[in-house]
Coordinates of C-alpha atoms in Angstrom, one line a residue:
M1 CA 0.0 0.0 0.0
N2 CA 1.3 3.4 -1.0
L3 CA 0.9 5.6 2.1
S4 CA 2.7 8.6 0.6
Q5 CA -0.7 9.6 -0.9
K6 CA -3.3 11.3 1.3
S7 CA -6.5 9.4 0.9
T8 CA -9.5 8.2 2.9
E9 CA -8.5 4.6 2.1
N10 CA -5.0 5.1 3.6
V11 CA -6.5 6.7 6.7
E12 CA -8.8 3.7 7.1
F13 CA -5.9 1.3 6.6
M14 CA -3.6 3.0 9.1
I15 CA -6.3 3.3 11.8
E16 CA -7.2 -0.4 11.4
Q17 CA -3.5 -1.5 11.6
I18 CA -2.9 0.7 14.7
K19 CA -6.0 -0.8 16.4
E20 CA -4.9 -4.3 15.6
K21 CA -1.4 -3.7 16.8
L22 CA -2.5 -2.0 20.0
K23 CA -5.2 -4.6 20.6
V24 CA -7.8 -1.9 21.2
L25 CA -10.6 -3.5 23.1
N26 CA -13.2 -0.9 22.5
L27 CA -13.1 -1.0 18.7
G28 CA -15.9 1.6 18.4
A29 CA -13.8 4.2 20.2
I30 CA -11.4 4.6 17.3
K31 CA -13.0 4.6 13.9
P32 CA -11.5 5.7 10.6
S33 CA -14.4 8.1 10.1
H34 CA -13.1 10.0 13.2
F35 CA -10.1 11.2 11.2
D36 CA -9.6 13.2 8.0
E37 CA -6.8 13.9 5.6
E38 CA -6.0 17.2 7.4
M39 CA -4.1 15.2 10.1
Y40 CA -2.6 12.7 7.7
E41 CA 1.0 13.4 8.4
E42 CA 0.6 13.1 12.2
L43 CA -1.4 9.9 11.7
L44 CA 1.3 8.5 9.4
E45 CA 3.9 9.2 12.1
I46 CA 1.9 7.3 14.7
Y47 CA 1.3 4.4 12.3
E48 CA 5.0 4.1 11.4
M49 CA 6.1 4.2 15.0
V50 CA 3.4 1.6 16.0
R51 CA 4.4 -0.6 13.1
K52 CA 8.1 -0.6 14.0
K53 CA 7.8 -1.4 17.7
P54 CA 7.2 -5.0 18.7
S55 CA 5.2 -4.3 21.9
F56 CA 4.0 -1.4 24.1
S57 CA 3.7 -0.8 27.8
P58 CA 0.3 0.2 29.2
N59 CA 1.6 3.8 29.6
E60 CA 2.7 3.8 25.9
M61 CA -0.6 2.4 24.8
Q62 CA -2.5 5.0 26.8
A63 CA -0.3 7.8 25.3
L64 CA -0.9 6.6 21.8
V65 CA -4.7 6.4 22.3
E66 CA -4.7 9.9 23.8
E67 CA -2.7 11.2 20.8
L68 CA -5.2 9.6 18.4
G69 CA -7.9 11.2 20.4
N70 CA -6.2 14.6 19.9
L71 CA -6.2 14.0 16.1
R72 CA -9.9 13.3 15.8
K73 CA -12.0 15.6 13.8
N74 CA -14.1 18.1 15.7
K75 CA -17.2 16.4 16.8

């Protein structure tokens, strides 16, 4: 997948991969529709960091989920 292009499909892909890697229990809490291409670069940075790291401490997981929350579209 070419993540260098900003697209809704790439946002969806990255969010799903992040959720899978972090084993997010409340899957409804993080939905691709909560994000838009405006925050694409920040989301890509999080995705790449999550992809490279083999595991996460509870504190790291909480920090990542909080950061994803900060990137969400205005409700």
